Short mmCIF file of C-alpha atoms in Angstrom, two decimals:
data_model
loop_
_atom_site.label_atom_id
_atom_site.label_comp_id
_atom_site.label_asym_id
_atom_site.label_seq_id
_atom_site.Cartn_x
_atom_site.Cartn_y
_atom_site.Cartn_z
CA UNK A 1 91.08 -47.80 -89.40
CA UNK A 2 92.93 -45.97 -86.68
CA UNK A 3 92.06 -47.54 -83.33
CA UNK A 4 91.80 -46.17 -79.83
CA UNK A 5 92.66 -47.80 -76.51
CA UNK A 6 91.00 -46.88 -73.22
CA UNK A 7 91.01 -48.38 -69.72
CA UNK A 8 87.98 -50.56 -69.10
CA UNK A 9 86.92 -48.78 -65.94
CA UNK A 10 87.78 -45.90 -63.62
CA UNK A 11 86.45 -44.59 -60.34
CA UNK A 12 86.41 -41.07 -59.02
CA UNK A 13 85.07 -39.30 -55.99
CA UNK A 14 82.20 -36.90 -56.40
CA UNK A 15 83.24 -33.25 -56.87
CA UNK A 16 86.79 -34.29 -57.78
CA UNK A 17 88.35 -33.80 -61.24
CA UNK A 18 88.45 -36.84 -63.51
CA UNK A 19 91.03 -37.51 -66.20
CA UNK A 20 90.02 -40.14 -68.74
CA UNK A 21 92.91 -41.24 -71.00
CA UNK A 22 92.82 -42.47 -74.58
CA UNK A 23 95.66 -43.78 -76.73
CA UNK A 24 95.53 -43.49 -80.50
CA UNK A 25 99.08 -44.18 -81.63
CA UNK A 26 98.14 -44.79 -85.29
CA UNK A 27 96.18 -41.55 -85.69
CA UNK A 28 96.54 -39.84 -89.05
CA UNK A 29 96.90 -36.15 -89.67
CA UNK A 30 93.28 -35.78 -90.78
CA UNK A 31 91.67 -37.64 -87.86
CA UNK A 32 89.62 -35.66 -85.38
CA UNK A 33 89.49 -36.97 -81.81
CA UNK A 34 85.91 -37.24 -80.58
CA UNK A 35 84.54 -38.15 -77.17
CA UNK A 36 81.03 -39.43 -76.53
CA UNK A 37 79.40 -40.75 -73.41
CA UNK A 38 76.55 -43.15 -72.84
CA UNK A 39 74.43 -42.79 -69.76
CA UNK A 40 72.56 -45.89 -68.53
CA UNK A 41 69.74 -46.94 -70.88
CA UNK A 42 70.38 -44.05 -73.27
CA UNK A 43 71.98 -43.50 -76.64
CA UNK A 44 75.49 -42.04 -76.79
CA UNK A 45 75.79 -38.27 -76.60
CA UNK A 46 78.52 -35.98 -77.86
CA UNK A 47 80.94 -34.53 -75.32
CA UNK A 48 83.76 -32.79 -77.14
CA UNK A 49 86.16 -33.06 -80.07
CA UNK A 50 89.41 -31.60 -81.30
CA UNK A 51 92.19 -31.87 -83.88
CA UNK A 52 95.44 -30.52 -82.44
CA UNK A 53 94.74 -27.85 -79.86
CA UNK A 54 93.21 -28.32 -76.44
CA UNK A 55 89.47 -27.65 -76.36
CA UNK A 56 87.04 -26.54 -73.69
CA UNK A 57 83.27 -26.54 -73.59
CA UNK A 58 80.59 -26.44 -70.93
CA UNK A 59 80.78 -30.19 -70.36
CA UNK A 60 84.50 -30.93 -70.34
CA UNK A 61 87.99 -30.17 -71.56
CA UNK A 62 90.04 -32.13 -74.06
CA UNK A 63 93.81 -32.20 -73.75
CA UNK A 64 95.63 -33.47 -76.83
CA UNK A 65 99.26 -34.56 -76.70
CA UNK A 66 101.68 -32.67 -78.89
CA UNK A 67 102.32 -35.78 -81.04
CA UNK A 68 98.54 -36.46 -81.07
CA UNK A 69 99.07 -40.09 -80.10
CA UNK A 70 97.05 -39.69 -76.93
CA UNK A 71 94.40 -37.47 -75.44
CA UNK A 72 92.69 -36.93 -72.10
CA UNK A 73 89.10 -36.01 -71.40
CA UNK A 74 88.88 -33.88 -68.27
CA UNK A 75 85.73 -33.53 -66.20
CA UNK A 76 86.57 -30.67 -63.87
CA UNK A 77 84.16 -31.54 -61.06
CA UNK A 78 82.51 -34.93 -61.37
CA UNK A 79 78.92 -35.37 -60.26
CA UNK A 80 76.85 -38.52 -59.91
CA UNK A 81 75.23 -37.68 -63.24
CA UNK A 82 78.61 -38.10 -64.94
CA UNK A 83 78.58 -41.84 -64.27
CA UNK A 84 78.58 -43.31 -67.78
CA UNK A 85 80.63 -45.17 -70.36
CA UNK A 86 82.98 -42.75 -72.15
CA UNK A 87 84.09 -43.50 -75.69
CA UNK A 88 87.07 -41.99 -77.47
CA UNK A 89 86.81 -42.37 -81.25
CA UNK A 90 88.47 -40.97 -84.35
CA UNK A 91 86.53 -39.31 -87.15
CA UNK A 92 88.14 -39.09 -90.52
CA UNK A 93 87.20 -38.46 -94.10
CA UNK A 94 89.12 -39.15 -97.28
CA UNK A 95 87.42 -42.49 -97.87
CA UNK A 96 87.10 -43.58 -94.26
CA UNK A 97 83.57 -42.70 -93.23
CA UNK A 98 83.10 -45.49 -90.71
CA UNK A 99 82.35 -44.40 -87.18
CA UNK A 100 83.54 -47.28 -85.00
CA UNK A 101 83.54 -47.54 -81.24
CA UNK A 102 85.71 -49.52 -78.85
CA UNK A 103 84.54 -50.75 -75.47
CA UNK A 104 85.05 -47.39 -73.75
CA UNK A 105 85.75 -46.56 -70.11
CA UNK A 106 83.06 -47.15 -67.53
CA UNK A 107 83.29 -44.26 -65.08
CA UNK A 108 81.93 -44.81 -61.59
CA UNK A 109 81.43 -41.81 -59.33
CA UNK A 110 81.71 -42.46 -55.61
CA UNK A 111 79.49 -40.24 -53.44
CA UNK B 1 64.27 -30.15 -84.15
CA UNK B 2 63.61 -33.79 -83.29
CA UNK B 3 67.20 -34.87 -84.06
CA UNK B 4 67.43 -38.63 -84.61
CA UNK B 5 64.24 -40.62 -84.09
CA UNK B 6 64.08 -44.40 -83.99
CA UNK B 7 60.89 -46.41 -84.49
CA UNK B 8 59.83 -48.60 -82.73
CA UNK B 9 61.35 -48.25 -79.26
CA UNK B 10 60.59 -51.84 -78.23
CA UNK B 11 59.72 -54.99 -80.16
CA UNK B 12 59.43 -58.71 -79.48
CA UNK B 13 59.77 -61.02 -82.48
CA UNK B 14 59.46 -64.73 -82.89
CA UNK B 15 62.32 -66.59 -84.53
CA UNK B 16 61.98 -66.42 -88.31
CA UNK B 17 59.83 -63.29 -88.37
CA UNK B 18 60.92 -60.21 -90.26
CA UNK B 19 60.83 -56.56 -89.32
CA UNK B 20 62.16 -53.17 -90.28
CA UNK B 21 63.61 -50.56 -87.95
CA UNK B 22 63.28 -46.96 -89.04
CA UNK B 23 65.77 -44.20 -88.34
CA UNK B 24 64.79 -40.66 -89.26
CA UNK B 25 66.88 -37.49 -88.96
CA UNK B 26 65.83 -33.92 -89.65
CA UNK B 27 69.30 -32.31 -89.75
CA UNK B 28 70.04 -32.93 -93.45
CA UNK B 29 73.00 -35.11 -92.51
CA UNK B 30 74.83 -37.00 -95.22
CA UNK B 31 76.04 -39.91 -93.08
CA UNK B 32 73.86 -42.38 -91.21
CA UNK B 33 74.81 -45.46 -89.18
CA UNK B 34 73.22 -48.52 -87.57
CA UNK B 35 74.77 -50.15 -84.50
CA UNK B 36 73.91 -52.97 -82.18
CA UNK B 37 74.82 -53.08 -78.51
CA UNK B 38 74.72 -56.28 -76.52
CA UNK B 39 74.62 -56.23 -72.68
CA UNK B 40 77.83 -54.85 -71.19
CA UNK B 41 79.39 -54.35 -74.61
CA UNK B 42 80.31 -51.42 -76.80
CA UNK B 43 78.57 -50.41 -80.01
CA UNK B 44 79.26 -52.51 -83.09
CA UNK B 45 78.69 -51.03 -86.53
CA UNK B 46 76.24 -53.01 -88.67
CA UNK B 47 75.85 -50.92 -91.83
CA UNK B 48 76.30 -47.30 -92.75
CA UNK B 49 75.45 -44.88 -95.54
CA UNK B 50 77.32 -41.87 -96.87
CA UNK B 51 74.40 -40.50 -98.85
CA UNK B 52 71.01 -41.14 -100.41
CA UNK B 53 71.01 -44.39 -102.38
CA UNK B 54 74.29 -45.65 -100.89
CA UNK B 55 74.98 -48.29 -98.24
CA UNK B 56 78.07 -50.08 -96.99
CA UNK B 57 78.88 -52.95 -94.62
CA UNK B 58 80.20 -52.35 -91.15
CA UNK B 59 81.74 -54.76 -88.65
CA UNK B 60 78.77 -57.13 -88.18
CA UNK B 61 76.53 -56.95 -91.30
CA UNK B 62 75.41 -60.58 -91.54
CA UNK B 63 71.69 -61.13 -91.10
CA UNK B 64 70.80 -57.49 -91.76
CA UNK B 65 69.93 -55.41 -94.80
CA UNK B 66 69.63 -51.65 -95.11
CA UNK B 67 68.23 -49.09 -97.48
CA UNK B 68 68.51 -45.31 -97.81
CA UNK B 69 65.98 -44.29 -100.41
CA UNK B 70 65.57 -40.83 -98.87
CA UNK B 71 68.34 -38.77 -97.32
CA UNK B 72 66.51 -38.39 -94.04
CA UNK B 73 65.67 -42.08 -93.52
CA UNK B 74 67.84 -45.15 -92.96
CA UNK B 75 66.05 -48.48 -92.68
CA UNK B 76 67.45 -51.61 -91.02
CA UNK B 77 65.80 -54.90 -91.98
CA UNK B 78 65.88 -58.32 -90.40
CA UNK B 79 64.59 -60.83 -92.95
CA UNK B 80 64.51 -63.86 -90.65
CA UNK B 81 65.12 -62.92 -87.04
CA UNK B 82 67.27 -65.15 -84.83
CA UNK B 83 67.71 -65.11 -81.02
CA UNK B 84 71.31 -63.96 -81.58
CA UNK B 85 69.90 -60.70 -82.92
CA UNK B 86 68.39 -59.85 -79.55
CA UNK B 87 70.06 -56.54 -78.79
CA UNK B 88 69.61 -52.80 -78.48
CA UNK B 89 69.92 -51.08 -81.83
CA UNK B 90 71.13 -47.49 -82.17
CA UNK B 91 71.04 -45.23 -85.15
CA UNK B 92 73.29 -42.21 -85.65
CA UNK B 93 73.69 -39.44 -88.18
CA UNK B 94 76.43 -36.93 -88.91
CA UNK B 95 77.56 -34.32 -91.39
CA UNK B 96 80.27 -35.32 -93.83
CA UNK B 97 83.04 -33.25 -92.30
CA UNK B 98 84.77 -34.96 -89.34
CA UNK B 99 84.91 -31.61 -87.53
CA UNK B 100 81.26 -32.09 -86.59
CA UNK B 101 79.52 -34.19 -84.00
CA UNK B 102 77.40 -37.28 -84.51
CA UNK B 103 73.89 -37.52 -83.12
CA UNK B 104 72.34 -40.72 -81.80
CA UNK B 105 68.81 -41.99 -81.38
CA UNK B 106 67.52 -43.37 -78.11
CA UNK B 107 67.62 -46.96 -79.26
CA UNK B 108 65.31 -49.84 -80.16
CA UNK B 109 65.23 -52.77 -77.77
CA UNK B 110 64.62 -55.92 -79.80
CA UNK B 111 63.99 -59.34 -78.30
CA UNK B 112 63.82 -62.42 -80.50
CA UNK B 113 62.23 -65.44 -78.81
#
C-alpha cells in the first residue's frame, strides 16, 4: 500500500492561512489523494480530494505537486473550529480497496 | 439521508462477554470499513468489505469477526471481549470509485472491564 507521511503536529494563529503538508513518494498513477479531518470526539469528515490538478472547495484548497509525490492542504483563514487532526490518505482501486490512515497532523489554532 | 449510523453509541462489557456492533448506511455504497481508535492514536483498520457477502482482514483483525449479509449493513462482532479491546470504534462506507469520498459514523465507545 502506498503510504503517506505527515508532521505530528502544527500550530497556527487564528485568521491566518495554514499549510498542512503530506508526502506520498510511492504514490501510483491511479491513487487519489484524499484529506479528512477529525474534530474532538467526532468521526472523521471529508475535506477534499484530487488526482493531479489543484482543487478548491468551500472548506479548503488542495495543492498537488507536479510529480504527485507530495501535496498540501491549505486552509485559507483558520478559525478555532478548524482545530482537529488532519489525515492525508490515498484511495486506489485495482485490487487495493483498503482505506488506511496514518497518525495525521494535530492542528492547534492559537487565538 | 442518515448517512452512516452506528449502534450502540456507548457500551460497557465485562471480560469474556460478547457483543455485536452494527453499522448501517443508506447511500448504497459498495465498500464498508471498521476501525478502532485508541486514545491519542490514529484509526486502525480492523476488517473491511467490498460488497455484500464479502469480508477481508485489515491491519488489526484478531479478536474480531465481521459479516455483511446485506449491502447496507456491516456487523462487527466480539466473541469474547478483552480489556485490550477497549476503544472507540468507527465505521465508514464509500463508493467503489476512488474519486469519491468516504463517510464515517460518529463512533461507538466500548469499555471492557
